[in-house]
mmCIF file of N, CA and C in Angstrom:
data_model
loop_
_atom_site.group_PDB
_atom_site.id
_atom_site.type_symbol
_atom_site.label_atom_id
_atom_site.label_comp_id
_atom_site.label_asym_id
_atom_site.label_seq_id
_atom_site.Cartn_x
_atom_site.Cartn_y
_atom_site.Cartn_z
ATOM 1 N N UNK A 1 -7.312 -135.137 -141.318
ATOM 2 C CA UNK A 1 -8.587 -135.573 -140.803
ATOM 3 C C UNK A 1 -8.824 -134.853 -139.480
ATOM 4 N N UNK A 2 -10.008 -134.215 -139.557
ATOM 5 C CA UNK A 2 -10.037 -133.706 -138.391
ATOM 6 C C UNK A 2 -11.381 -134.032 -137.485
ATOM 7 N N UNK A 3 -11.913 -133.369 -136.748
ATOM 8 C CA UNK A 3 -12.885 -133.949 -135.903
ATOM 9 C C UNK A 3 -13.905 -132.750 -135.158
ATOM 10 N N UNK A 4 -14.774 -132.940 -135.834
ATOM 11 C CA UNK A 4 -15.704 -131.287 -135.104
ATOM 12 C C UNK A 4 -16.260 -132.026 -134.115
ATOM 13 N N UNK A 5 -16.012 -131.258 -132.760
ATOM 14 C CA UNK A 5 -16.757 -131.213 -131.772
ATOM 15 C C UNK A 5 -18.386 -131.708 -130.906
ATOM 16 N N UNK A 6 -18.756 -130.998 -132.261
ATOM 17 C CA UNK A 6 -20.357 -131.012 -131.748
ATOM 18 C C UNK A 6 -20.610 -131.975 -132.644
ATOM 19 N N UNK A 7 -19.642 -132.803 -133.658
ATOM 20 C CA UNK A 7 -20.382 -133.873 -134.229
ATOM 21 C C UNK A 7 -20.275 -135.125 -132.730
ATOM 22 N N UNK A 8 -19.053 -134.730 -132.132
ATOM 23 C CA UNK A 8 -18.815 -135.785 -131.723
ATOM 24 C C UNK A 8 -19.443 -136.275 -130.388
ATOM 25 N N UNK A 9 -19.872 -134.896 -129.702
ATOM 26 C CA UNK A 9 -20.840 -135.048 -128.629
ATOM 27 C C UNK A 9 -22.028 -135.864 -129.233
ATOM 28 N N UNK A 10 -22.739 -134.783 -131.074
ATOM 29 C CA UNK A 10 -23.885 -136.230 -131.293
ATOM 30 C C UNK A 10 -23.451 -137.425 -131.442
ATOM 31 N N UNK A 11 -22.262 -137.783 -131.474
ATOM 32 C CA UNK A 11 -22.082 -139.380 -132.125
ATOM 33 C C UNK A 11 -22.440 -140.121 -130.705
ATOM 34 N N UNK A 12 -21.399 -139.426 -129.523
ATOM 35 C CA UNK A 12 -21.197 -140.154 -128.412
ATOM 36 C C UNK A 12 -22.678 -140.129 -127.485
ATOM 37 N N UNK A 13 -23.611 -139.310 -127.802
ATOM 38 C CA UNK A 13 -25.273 -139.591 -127.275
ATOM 39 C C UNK A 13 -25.733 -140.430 -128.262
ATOM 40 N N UNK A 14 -25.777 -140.598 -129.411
ATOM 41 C CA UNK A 14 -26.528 -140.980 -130.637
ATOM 42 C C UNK A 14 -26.302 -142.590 -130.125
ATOM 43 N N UNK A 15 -24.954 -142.971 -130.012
ATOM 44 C CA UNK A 15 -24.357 -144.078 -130.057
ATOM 45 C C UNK A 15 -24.227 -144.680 -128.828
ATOM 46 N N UNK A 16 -23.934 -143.404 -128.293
ATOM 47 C CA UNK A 16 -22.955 -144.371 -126.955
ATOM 48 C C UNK A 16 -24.352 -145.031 -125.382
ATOM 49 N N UNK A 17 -25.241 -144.228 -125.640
ATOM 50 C CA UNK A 17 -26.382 -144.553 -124.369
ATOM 51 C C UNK A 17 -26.934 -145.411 -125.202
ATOM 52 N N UNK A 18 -27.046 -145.745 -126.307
ATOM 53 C CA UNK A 18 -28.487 -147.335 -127.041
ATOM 54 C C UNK A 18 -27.467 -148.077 -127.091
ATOM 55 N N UNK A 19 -26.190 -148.163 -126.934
ATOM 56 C CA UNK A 19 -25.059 -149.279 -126.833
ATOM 57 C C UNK A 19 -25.050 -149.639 -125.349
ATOM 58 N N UNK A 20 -25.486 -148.757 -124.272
ATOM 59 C CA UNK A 20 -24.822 -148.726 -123.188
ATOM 60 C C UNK A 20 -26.301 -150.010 -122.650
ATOM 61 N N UNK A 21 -27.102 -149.513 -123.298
ATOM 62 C CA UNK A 21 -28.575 -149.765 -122.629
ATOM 63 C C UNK A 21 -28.894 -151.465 -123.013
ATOM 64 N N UNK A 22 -28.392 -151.657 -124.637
ATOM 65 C CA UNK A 22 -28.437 -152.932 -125.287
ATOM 66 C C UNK A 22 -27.634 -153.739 -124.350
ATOM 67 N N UNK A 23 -25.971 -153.366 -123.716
ATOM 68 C CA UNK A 23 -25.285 -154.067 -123.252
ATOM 69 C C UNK A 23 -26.023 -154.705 -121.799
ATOM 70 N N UNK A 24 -26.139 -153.705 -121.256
ATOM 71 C CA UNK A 24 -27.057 -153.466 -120.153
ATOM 72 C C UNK A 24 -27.923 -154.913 -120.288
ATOM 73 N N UNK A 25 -29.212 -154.679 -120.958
ATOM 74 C CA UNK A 25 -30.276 -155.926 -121.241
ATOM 75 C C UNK A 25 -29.774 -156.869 -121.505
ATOM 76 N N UNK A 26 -28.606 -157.076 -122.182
ATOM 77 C CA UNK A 26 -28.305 -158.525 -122.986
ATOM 78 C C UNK A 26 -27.789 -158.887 -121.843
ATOM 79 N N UNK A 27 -27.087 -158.577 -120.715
ATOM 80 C CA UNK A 27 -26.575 -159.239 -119.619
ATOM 81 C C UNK A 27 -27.476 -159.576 -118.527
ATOM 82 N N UNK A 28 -28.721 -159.108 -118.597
ATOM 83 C CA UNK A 28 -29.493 -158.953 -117.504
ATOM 84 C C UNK A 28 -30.773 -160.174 -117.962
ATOM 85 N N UNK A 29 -30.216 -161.043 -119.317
ATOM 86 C CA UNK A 29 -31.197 -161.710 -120.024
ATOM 87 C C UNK A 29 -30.568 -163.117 -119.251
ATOM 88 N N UNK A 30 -31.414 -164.418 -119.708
ATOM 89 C CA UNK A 30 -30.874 -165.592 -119.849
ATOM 90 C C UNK A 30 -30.228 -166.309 -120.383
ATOM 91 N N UNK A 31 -29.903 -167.490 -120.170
ATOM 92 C CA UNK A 31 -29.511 -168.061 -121.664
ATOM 93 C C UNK A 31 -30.068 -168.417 -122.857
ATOM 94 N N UNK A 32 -31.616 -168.715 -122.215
ATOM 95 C CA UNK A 32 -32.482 -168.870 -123.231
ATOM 96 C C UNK A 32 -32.376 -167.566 -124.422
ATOM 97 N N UNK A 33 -33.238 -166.432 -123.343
ATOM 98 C CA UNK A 33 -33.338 -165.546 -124.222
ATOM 99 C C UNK A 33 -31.993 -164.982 -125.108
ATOM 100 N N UNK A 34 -31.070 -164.859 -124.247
ATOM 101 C CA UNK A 34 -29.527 -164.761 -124.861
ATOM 102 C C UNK A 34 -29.297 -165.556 -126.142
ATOM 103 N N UNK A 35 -29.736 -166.723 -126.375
ATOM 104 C CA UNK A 35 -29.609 -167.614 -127.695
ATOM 105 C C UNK A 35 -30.454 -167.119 -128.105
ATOM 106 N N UNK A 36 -31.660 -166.852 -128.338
ATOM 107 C CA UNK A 36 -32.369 -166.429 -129.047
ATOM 108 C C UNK A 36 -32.272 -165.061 -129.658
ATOM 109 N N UNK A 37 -31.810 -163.993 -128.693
ATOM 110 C CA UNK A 37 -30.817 -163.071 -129.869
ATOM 111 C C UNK A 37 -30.118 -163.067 -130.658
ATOM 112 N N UNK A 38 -29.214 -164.316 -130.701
ATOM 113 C CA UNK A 38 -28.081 -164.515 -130.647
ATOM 114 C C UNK A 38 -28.708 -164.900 -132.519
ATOM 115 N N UNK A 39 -29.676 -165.962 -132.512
ATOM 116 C CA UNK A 39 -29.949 -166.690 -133.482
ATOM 117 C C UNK A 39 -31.154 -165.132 -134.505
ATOM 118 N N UNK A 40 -31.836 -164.482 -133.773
ATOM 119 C CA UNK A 40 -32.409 -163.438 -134.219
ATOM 120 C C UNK A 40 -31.705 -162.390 -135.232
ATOM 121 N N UNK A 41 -30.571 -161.953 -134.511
ATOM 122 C CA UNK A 41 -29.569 -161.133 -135.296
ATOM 123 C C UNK A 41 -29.013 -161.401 -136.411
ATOM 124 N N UNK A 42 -28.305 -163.141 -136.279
ATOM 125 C CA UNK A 42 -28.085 -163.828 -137.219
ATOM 126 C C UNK A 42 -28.795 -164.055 -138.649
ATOM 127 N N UNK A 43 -30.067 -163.739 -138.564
ATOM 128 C CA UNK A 43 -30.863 -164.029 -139.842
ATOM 129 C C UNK A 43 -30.709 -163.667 -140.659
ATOM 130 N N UNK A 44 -30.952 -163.778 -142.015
ATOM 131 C CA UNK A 44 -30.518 -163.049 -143.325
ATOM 132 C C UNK A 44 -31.147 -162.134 -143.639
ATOM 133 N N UNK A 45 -32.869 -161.748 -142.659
ATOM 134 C CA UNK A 45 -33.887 -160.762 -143.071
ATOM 135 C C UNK A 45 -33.370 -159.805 -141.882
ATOM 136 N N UNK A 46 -33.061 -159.922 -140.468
ATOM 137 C CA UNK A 46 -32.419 -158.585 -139.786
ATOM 138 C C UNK A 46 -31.300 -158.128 -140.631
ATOM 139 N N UNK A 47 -30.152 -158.970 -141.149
ATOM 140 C CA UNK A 47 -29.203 -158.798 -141.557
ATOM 141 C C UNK A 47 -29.190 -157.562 -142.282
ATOM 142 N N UNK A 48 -30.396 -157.920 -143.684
ATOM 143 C CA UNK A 48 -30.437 -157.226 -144.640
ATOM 144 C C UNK A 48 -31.603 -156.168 -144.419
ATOM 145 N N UNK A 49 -32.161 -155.744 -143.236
ATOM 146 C CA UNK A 49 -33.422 -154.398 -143.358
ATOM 147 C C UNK A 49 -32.749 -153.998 -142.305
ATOM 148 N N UNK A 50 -33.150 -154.066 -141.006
ATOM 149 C CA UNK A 50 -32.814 -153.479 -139.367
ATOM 150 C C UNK A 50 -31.396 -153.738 -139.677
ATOM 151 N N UNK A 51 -30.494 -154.294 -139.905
ATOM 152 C CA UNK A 51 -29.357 -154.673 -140.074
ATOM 153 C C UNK A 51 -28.330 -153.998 -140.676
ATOM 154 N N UNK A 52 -28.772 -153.294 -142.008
ATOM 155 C CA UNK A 52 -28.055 -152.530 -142.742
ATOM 156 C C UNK A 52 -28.660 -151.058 -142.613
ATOM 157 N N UNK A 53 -29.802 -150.853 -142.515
ATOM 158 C CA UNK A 53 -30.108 -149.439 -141.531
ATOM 159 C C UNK A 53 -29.234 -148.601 -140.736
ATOM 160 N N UNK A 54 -28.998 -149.825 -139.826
ATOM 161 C CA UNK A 54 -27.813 -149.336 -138.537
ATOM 162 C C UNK A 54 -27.110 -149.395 -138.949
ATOM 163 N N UNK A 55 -26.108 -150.415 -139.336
ATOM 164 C CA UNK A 55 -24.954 -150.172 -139.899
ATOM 165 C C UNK A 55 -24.714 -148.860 -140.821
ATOM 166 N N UNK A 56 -25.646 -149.006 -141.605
ATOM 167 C CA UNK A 56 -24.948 -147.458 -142.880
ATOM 168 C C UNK A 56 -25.895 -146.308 -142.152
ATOM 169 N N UNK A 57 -26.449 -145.955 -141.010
ATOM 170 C CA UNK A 57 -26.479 -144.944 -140.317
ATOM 171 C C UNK A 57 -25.145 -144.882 -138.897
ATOM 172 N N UNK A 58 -24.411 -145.428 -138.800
ATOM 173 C CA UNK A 58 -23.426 -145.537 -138.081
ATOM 174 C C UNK A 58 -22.281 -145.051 -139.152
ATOM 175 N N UNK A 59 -22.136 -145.482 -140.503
ATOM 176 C CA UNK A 59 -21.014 -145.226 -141.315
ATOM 177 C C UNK A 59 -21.309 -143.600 -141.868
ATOM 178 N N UNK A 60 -22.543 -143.139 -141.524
ATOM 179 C CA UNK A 60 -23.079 -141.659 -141.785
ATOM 180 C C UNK A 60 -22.848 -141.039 -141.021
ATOM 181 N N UNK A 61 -23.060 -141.290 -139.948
ATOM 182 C CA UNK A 61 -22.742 -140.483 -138.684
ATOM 183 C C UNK A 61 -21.082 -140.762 -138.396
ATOM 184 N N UNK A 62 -20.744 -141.444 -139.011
ATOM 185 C CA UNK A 62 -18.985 -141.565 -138.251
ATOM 186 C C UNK A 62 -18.109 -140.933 -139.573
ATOM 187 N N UNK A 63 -18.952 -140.915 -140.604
ATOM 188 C CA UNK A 63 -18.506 -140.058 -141.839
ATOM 189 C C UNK A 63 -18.719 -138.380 -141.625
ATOM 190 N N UNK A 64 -19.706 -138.403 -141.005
ATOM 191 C CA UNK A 64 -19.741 -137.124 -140.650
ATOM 192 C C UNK A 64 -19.064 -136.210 -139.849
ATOM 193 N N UNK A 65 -18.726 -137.173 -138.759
ATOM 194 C CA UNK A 65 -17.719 -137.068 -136.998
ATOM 195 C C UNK A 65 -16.318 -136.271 -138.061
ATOM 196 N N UNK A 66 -15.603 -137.818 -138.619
ATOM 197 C CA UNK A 66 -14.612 -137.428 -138.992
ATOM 198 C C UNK A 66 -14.701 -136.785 -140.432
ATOM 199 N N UNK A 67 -15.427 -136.099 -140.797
ATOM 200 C CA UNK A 67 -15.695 -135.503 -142.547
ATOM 201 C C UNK A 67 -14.949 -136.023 -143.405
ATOM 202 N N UNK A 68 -15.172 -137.545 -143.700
ATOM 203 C CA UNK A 68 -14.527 -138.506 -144.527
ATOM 204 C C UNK A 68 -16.142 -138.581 -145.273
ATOM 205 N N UNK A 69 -15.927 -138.020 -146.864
ATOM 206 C CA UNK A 69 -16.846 -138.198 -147.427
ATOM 207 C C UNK A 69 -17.248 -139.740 -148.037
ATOM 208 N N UNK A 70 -16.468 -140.217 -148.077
ATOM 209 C CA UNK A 70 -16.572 -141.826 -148.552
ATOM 210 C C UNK A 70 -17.397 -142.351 -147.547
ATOM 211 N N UNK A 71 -17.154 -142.694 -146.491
ATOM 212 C CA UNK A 71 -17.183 -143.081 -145.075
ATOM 213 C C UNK A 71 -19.189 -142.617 -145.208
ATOM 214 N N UNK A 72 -19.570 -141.746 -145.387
ATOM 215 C CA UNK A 72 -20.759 -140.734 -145.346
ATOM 216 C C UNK A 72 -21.423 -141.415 -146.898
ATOM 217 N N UNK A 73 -21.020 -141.826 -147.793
ATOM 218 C CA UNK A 73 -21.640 -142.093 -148.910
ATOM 219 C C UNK A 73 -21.727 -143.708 -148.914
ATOM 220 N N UNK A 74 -20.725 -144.332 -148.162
ATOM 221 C CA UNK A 74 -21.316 -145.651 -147.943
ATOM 222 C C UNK A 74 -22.303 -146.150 -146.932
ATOM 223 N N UNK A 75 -22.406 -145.107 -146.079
ATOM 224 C CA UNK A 75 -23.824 -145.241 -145.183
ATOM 225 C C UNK A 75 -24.807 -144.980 -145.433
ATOM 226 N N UNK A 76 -25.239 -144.057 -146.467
ATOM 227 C CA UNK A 76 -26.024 -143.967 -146.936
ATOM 228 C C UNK A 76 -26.522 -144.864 -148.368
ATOM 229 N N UNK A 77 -25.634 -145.576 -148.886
ATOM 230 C CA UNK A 77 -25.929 -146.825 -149.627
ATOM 231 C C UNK A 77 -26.593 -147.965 -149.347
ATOM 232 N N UNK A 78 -25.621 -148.083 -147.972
ATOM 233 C CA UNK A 78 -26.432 -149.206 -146.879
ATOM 234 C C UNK A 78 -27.379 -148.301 -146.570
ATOM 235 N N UNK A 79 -27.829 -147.831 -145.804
ATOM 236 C CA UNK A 79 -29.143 -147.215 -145.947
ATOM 237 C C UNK A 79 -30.026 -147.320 -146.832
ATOM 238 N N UNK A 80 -29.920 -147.005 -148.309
ATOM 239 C CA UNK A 80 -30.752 -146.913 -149.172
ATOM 240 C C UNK A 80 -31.210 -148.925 -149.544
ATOM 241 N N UNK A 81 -30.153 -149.558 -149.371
ATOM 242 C CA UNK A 81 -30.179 -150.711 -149.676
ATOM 243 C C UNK A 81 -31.339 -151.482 -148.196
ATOM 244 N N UNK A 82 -30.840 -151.434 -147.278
ATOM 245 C CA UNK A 82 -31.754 -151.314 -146.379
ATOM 246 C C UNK A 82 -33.128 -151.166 -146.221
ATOM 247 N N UNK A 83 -33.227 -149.572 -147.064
ATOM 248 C CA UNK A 83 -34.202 -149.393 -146.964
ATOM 249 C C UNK A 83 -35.376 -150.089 -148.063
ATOM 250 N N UNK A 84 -34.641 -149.934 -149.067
ATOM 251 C CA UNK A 84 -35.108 -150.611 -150.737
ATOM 252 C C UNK A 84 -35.955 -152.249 -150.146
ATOM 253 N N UNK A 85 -35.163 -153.378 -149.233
ATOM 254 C CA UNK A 85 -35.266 -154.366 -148.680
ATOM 255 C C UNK A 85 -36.583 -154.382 -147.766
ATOM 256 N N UNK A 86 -36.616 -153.518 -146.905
ATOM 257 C CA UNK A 86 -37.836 -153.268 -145.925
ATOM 258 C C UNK A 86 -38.604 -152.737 -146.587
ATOM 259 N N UNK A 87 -38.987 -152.099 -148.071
ATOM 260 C CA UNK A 87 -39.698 -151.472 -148.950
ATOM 261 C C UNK A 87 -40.196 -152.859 -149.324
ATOM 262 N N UNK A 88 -39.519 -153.566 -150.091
ATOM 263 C CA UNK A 88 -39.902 -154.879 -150.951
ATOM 264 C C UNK A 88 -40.669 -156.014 -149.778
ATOM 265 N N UNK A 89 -40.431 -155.879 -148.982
ATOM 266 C CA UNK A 89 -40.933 -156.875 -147.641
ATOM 267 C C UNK A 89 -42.283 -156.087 -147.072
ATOM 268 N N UNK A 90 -42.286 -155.085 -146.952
ATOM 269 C CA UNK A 90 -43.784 -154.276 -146.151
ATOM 270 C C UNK A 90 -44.882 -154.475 -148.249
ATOM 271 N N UNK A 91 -44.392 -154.163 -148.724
ATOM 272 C CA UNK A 91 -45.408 -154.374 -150.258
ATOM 273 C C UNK A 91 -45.901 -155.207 -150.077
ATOM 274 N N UNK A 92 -45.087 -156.893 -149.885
ATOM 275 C CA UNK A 92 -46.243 -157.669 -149.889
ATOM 276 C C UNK A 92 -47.337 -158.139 -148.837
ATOM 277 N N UNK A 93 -47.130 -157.076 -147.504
ATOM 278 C CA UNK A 93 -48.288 -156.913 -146.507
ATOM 279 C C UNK A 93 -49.088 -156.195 -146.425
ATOM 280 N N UNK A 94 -48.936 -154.930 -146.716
ATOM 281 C CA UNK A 94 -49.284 -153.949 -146.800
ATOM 282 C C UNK A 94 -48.893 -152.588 -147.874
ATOM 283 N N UNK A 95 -49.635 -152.493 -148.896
ATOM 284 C CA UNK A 95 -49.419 -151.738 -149.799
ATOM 285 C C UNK A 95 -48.933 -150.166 -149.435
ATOM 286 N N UNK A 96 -49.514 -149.635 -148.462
ATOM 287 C CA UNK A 96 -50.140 -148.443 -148.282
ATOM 288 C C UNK A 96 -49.057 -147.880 -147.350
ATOM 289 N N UNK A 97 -48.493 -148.719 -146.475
ATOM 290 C CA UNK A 97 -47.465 -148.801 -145.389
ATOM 291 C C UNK A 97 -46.023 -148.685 -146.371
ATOM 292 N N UNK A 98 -45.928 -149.676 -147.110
ATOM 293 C CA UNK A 98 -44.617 -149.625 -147.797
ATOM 294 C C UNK A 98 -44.350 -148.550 -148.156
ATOM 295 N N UNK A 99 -45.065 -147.444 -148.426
ATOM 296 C CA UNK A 99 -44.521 -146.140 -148.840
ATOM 297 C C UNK A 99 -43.888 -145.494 -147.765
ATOM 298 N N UNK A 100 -44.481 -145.598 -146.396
ATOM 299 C CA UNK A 100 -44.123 -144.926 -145.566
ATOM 300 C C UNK A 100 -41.822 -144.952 -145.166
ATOM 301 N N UNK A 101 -41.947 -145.973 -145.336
ATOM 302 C CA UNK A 101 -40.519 -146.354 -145.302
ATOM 303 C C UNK A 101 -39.380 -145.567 -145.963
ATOM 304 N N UNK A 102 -39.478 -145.664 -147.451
ATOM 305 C CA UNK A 102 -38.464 -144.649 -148.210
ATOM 306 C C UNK A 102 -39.024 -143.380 -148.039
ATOM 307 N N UNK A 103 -39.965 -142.792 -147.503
ATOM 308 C CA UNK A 103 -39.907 -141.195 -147.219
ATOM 309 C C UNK A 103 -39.432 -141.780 -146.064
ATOM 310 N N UNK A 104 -39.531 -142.206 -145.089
ATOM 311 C CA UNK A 104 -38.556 -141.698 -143.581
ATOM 312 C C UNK A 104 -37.041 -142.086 -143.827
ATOM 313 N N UNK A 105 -36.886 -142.604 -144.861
ATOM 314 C CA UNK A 105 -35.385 -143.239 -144.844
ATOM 315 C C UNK A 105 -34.528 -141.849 -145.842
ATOM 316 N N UNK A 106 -35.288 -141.209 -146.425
ATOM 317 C CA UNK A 106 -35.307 -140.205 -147.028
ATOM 318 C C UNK A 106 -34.925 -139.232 -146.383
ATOM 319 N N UNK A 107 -35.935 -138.748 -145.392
ATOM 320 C CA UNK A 107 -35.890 -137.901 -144.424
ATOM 321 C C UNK A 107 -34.723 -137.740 -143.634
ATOM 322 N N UNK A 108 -34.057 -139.152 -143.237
ATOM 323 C CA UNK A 108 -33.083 -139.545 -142.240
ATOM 324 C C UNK A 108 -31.282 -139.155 -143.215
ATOM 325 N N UNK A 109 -31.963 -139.511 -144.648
ATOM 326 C CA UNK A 109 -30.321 -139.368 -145.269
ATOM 327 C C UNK A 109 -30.475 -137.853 -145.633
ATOM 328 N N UNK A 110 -31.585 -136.605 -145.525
ATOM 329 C CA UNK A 110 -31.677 -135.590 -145.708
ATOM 330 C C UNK A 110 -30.783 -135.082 -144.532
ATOM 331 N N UNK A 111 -31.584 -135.147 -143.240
ATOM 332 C CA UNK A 111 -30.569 -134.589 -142.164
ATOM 333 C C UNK A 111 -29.158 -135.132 -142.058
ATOM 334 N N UNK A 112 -28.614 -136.143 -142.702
ATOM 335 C CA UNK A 112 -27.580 -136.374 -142.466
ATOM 336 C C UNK A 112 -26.257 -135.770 -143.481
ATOM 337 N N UNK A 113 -26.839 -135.057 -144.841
ATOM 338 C CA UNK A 113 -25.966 -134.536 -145.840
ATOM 339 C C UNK A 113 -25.945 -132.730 -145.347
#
């Protein structure tokens, strides 16, 4: 297993400053608002759209870091699953919008293979 370089500079910008910034805010919040993330994240609809997005774009990008093809094909599952979820949820608001979703989620597992 090895580790290219310039993946890892993108991982450590990609990752490491929207981690740094989240940590940042969540401490600088209340308790109120602090529970209310807390209970936000928790839901079964972040879980399963915003939720699995990140996650299987984190298992893409860390599949990629270390060129573990497994690692790279389960992020992009979660991804697709993700995306499939936020597809089925924007349809019944907006017809016209729901398309927009699987082309950018598309787009996103293009640059990442």
């Amino acid at each position: 297993m090895s580790i290219d370089t310039d993946s890892l500079v993108t991982f450590l910008i990609a990752w490491g400053i929207p981690a740094f910034m989240i940590v940042q805010t969540y401490l600088k919040m209340d308790t109120d608002d602090r529970n209310s993330a807390k209970k936000d994240f928790k839901s079964p609809y972040f879980i399963f759209t915003i939720g699995s997005l990140v996650i299987g774009y984190f298992f893409a990008s860390l599949g990629n870091l270390l060129l573990l093809t497994i690692i790279n094909l389960l992020g992009i599952s979660l991804m697709i699953i993700g995306g499939f979820t936020i597809t089925v949820d924007r349809w019944k608001r907006n017809k016209m919008k729901s398309i927009l979703t699987p082309l950018l989620i598309a787009v996103a597992i293009f640059f990442l293979i």
